[in-house]
XYZ file of N, CA and C in Angstrom:
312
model
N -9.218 11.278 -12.589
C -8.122 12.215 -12.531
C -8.351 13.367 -13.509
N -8.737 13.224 -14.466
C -9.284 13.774 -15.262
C -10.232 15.208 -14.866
N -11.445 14.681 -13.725
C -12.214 15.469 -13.210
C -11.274 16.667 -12.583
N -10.216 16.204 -11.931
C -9.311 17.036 -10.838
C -8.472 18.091 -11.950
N -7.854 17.403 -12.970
C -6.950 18.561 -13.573
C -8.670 19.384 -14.648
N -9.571 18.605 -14.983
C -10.401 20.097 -15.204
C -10.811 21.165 -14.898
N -10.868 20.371 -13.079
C -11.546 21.153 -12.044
C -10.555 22.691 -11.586
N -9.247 22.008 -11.512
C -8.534 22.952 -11.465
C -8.497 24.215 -12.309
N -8.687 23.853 -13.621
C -8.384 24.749 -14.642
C -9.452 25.519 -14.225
N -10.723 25.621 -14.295
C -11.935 25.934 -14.284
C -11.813 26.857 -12.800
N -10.950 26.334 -11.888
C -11.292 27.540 -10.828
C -10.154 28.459 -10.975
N -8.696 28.238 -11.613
C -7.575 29.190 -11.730
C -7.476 29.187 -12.977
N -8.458 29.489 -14.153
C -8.541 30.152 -15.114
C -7.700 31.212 -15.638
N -8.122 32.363 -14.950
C -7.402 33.051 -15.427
C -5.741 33.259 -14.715
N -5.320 32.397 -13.462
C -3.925 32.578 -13.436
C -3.293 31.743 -14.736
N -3.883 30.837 -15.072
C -3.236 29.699 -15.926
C -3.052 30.706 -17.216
N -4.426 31.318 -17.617
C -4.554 32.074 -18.466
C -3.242 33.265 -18.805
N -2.967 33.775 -17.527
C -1.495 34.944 -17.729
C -0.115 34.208 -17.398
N -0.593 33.240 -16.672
C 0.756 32.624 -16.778
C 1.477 31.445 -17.731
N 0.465 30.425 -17.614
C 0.971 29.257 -18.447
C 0.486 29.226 -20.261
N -0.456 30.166 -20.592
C -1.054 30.215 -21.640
C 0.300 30.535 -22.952
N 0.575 29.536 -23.916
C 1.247 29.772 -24.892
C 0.749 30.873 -25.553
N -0.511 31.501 -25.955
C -0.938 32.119 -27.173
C -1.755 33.241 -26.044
N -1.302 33.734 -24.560
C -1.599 34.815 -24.172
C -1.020 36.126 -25.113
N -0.061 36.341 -25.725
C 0.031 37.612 -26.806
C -0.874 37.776 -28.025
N -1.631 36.567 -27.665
C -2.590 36.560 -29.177
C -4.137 36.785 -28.455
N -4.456 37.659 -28.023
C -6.000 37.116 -27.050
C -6.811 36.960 -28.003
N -7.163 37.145 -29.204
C -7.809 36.752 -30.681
C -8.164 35.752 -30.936
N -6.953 34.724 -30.554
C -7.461 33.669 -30.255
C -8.324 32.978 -29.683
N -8.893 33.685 -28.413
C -9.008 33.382 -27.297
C -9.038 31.824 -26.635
N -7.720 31.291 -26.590
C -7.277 30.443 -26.066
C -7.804 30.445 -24.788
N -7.388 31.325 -24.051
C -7.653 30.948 -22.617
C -7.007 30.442 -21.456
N -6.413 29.434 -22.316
C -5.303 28.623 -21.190
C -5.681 27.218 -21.612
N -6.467 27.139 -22.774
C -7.048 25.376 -23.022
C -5.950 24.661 -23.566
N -4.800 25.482 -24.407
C -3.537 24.900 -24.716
C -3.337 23.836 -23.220
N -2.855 25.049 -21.902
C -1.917 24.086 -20.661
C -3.019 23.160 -20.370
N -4.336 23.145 -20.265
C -5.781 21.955 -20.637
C -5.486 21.384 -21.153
N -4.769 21.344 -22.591
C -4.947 20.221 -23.211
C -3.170 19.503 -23.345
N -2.697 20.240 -22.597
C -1.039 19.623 -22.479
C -1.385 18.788 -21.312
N -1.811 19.112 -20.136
C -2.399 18.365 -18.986
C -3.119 16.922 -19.647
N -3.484 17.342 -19.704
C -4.825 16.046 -20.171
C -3.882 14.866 -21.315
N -3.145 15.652 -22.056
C -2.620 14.666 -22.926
C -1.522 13.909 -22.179
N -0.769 14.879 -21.310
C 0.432 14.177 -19.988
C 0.004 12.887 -19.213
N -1.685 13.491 -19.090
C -2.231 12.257 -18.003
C -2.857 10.767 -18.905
N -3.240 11.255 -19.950
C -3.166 10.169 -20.829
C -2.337 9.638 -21.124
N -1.008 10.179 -21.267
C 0.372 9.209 -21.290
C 0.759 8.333 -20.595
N 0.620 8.613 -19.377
C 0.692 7.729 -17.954
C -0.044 6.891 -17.931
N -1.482 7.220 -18.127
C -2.435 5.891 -18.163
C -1.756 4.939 -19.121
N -1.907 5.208 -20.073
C -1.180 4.010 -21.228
C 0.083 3.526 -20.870
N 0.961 3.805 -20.066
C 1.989 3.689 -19.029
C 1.332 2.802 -18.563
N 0.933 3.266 -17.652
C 0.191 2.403 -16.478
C -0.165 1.022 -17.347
N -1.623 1.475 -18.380
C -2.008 -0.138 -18.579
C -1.290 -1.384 -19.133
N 0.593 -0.609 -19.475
C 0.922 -1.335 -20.372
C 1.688 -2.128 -19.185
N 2.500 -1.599 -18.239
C 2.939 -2.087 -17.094
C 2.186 -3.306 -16.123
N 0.774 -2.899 -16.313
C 0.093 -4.282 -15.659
C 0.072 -5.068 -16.868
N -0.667 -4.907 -18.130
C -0.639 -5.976 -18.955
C 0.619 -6.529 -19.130
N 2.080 -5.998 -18.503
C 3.425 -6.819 -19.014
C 2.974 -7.872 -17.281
N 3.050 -6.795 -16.691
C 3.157 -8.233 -15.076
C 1.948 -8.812 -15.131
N 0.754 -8.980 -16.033
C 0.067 -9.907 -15.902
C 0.813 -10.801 -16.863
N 1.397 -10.778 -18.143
C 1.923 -11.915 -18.663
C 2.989 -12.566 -18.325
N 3.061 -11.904 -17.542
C 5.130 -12.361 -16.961
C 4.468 -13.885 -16.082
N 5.824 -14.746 -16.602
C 5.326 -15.883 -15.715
C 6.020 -16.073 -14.484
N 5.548 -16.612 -13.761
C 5.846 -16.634 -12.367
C 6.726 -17.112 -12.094
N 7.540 -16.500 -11.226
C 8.782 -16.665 -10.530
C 8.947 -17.945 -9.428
N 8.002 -18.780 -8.873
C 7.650 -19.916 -8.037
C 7.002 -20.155 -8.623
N 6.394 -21.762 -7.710
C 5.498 -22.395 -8.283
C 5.043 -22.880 -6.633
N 3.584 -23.481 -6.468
C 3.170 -23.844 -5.345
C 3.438 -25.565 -5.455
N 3.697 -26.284 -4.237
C 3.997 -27.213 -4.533
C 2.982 -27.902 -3.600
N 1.948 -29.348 -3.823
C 1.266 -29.366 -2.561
C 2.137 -30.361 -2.138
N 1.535 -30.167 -0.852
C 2.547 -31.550 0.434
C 1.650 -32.405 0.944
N 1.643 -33.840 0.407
C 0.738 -34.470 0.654
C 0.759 -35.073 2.304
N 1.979 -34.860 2.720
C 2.232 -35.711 4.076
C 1.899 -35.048 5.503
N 1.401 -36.198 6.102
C 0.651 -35.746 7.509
C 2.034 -36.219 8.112
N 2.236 -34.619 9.428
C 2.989 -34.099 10.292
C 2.453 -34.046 11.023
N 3.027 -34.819 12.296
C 2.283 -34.694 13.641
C 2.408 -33.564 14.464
N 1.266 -33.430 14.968
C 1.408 -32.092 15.831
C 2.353 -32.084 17.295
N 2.692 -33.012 17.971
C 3.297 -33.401 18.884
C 4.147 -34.106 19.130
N 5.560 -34.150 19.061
C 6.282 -35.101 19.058
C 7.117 -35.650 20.555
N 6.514 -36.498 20.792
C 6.435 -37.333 22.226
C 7.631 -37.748 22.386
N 8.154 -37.443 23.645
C 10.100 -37.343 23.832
C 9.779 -38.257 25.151
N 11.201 -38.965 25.538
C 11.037 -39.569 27.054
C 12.023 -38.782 27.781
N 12.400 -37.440 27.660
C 13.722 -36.904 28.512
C 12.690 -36.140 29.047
N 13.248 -35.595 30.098
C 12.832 -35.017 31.164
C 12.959 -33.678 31.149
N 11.944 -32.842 30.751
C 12.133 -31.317 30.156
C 12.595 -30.225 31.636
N 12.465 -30.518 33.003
C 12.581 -30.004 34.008
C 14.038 -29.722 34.367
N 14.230 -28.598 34.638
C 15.641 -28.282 35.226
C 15.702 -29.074 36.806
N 14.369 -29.074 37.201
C 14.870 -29.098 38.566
C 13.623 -30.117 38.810
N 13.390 -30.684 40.281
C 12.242 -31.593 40.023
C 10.923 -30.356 40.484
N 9.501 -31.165 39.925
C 8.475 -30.152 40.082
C 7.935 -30.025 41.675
N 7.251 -29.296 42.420
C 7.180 -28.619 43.565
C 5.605 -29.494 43.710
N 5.677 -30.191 45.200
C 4.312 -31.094 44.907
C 3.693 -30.565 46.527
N 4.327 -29.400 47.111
C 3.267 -28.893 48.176
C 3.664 -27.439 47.620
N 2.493 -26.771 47.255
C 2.442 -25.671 47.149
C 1.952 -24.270 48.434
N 1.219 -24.806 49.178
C 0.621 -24.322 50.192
C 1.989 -23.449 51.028
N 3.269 -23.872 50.987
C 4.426 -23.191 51.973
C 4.291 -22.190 51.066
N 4.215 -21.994 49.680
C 4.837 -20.909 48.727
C 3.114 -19.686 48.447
N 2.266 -20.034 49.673
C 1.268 -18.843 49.693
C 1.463 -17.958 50.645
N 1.622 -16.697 50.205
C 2.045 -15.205 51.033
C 0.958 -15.528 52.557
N 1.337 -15.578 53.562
C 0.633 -15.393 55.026
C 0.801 -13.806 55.487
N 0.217 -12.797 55.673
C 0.910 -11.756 56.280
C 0.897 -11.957 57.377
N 1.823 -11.407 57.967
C 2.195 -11.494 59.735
C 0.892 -10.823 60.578
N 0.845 -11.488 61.422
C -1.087 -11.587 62.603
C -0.670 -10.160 63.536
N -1.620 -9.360 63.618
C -1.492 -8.078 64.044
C -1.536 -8.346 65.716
N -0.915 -7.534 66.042
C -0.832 -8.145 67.970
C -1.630 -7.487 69.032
C-alpha cells in the first residue's frame, strides 16, 4: 500500500505540491508536498497497527463453541412396514405408451 500512496505522489507532484502542501508559502524550503507524503504514510501506518492489533485480539479471544465428537453409528435407512403409496403401484405399463392414430 505503501507503493500506491508513493506512486501517487510521484505522478501528481506538483498538484499535491499547490494544493495540499503545508509550507507551499515557504518554497525555501522546498518541501514539495513530502509533508501530505509523510501525513499519508504515517495515516497508513496507523491502520496497519490497527489492523495487527485487531487480529492479534481475535486470535486470543477464546472460542465461542466447542466441537463435540459423536461417537454413535446412525443408520442410513430406517426400514418402516407402512405402505408409502397413495394409491396401489401400476403393474401393466404398456396401456400408458402414446400410440399415434394409423394414417388411412
Amino acid at each position: 500500500m505503501q507503493l500506491v500512496i508513493y506512486s501517487g505522489y510521484k505522478m501528481n507532484k506538483e498538484y499535491i505540491t499547490s494544493v495540499f502542501c503545508i509550507n507551499k508559502e515557504h518554497p525555501e524550503l522546498h518541501c514539495d508536498g513530502q509533508c501530505f507524503l509523510a501525513k499519508k504514510l504515517k495515516d497508513l501506518d496507523g491502520k496497519n497497527k490497527q489492523a495487527q492489533e485487531n487480529l492479534k485480539r481475535i486470535a486470543e479471544a477464546e472460542p465461542r463453541f466447542q466441537i463435540v465428537a459423536v461417537n454413535h453409528h446412525l443408520p442410513y435407512f430406517i426400514i418402516t412396514s407402512e405402505n408409502l403409496y397413495i394409491e396401489k403401484p401400476v403393474r401393466d405399463l404398456s396401456i400408458f405408451i402414446f400410440h399415434p392414430p394409423k394414417a388411412v
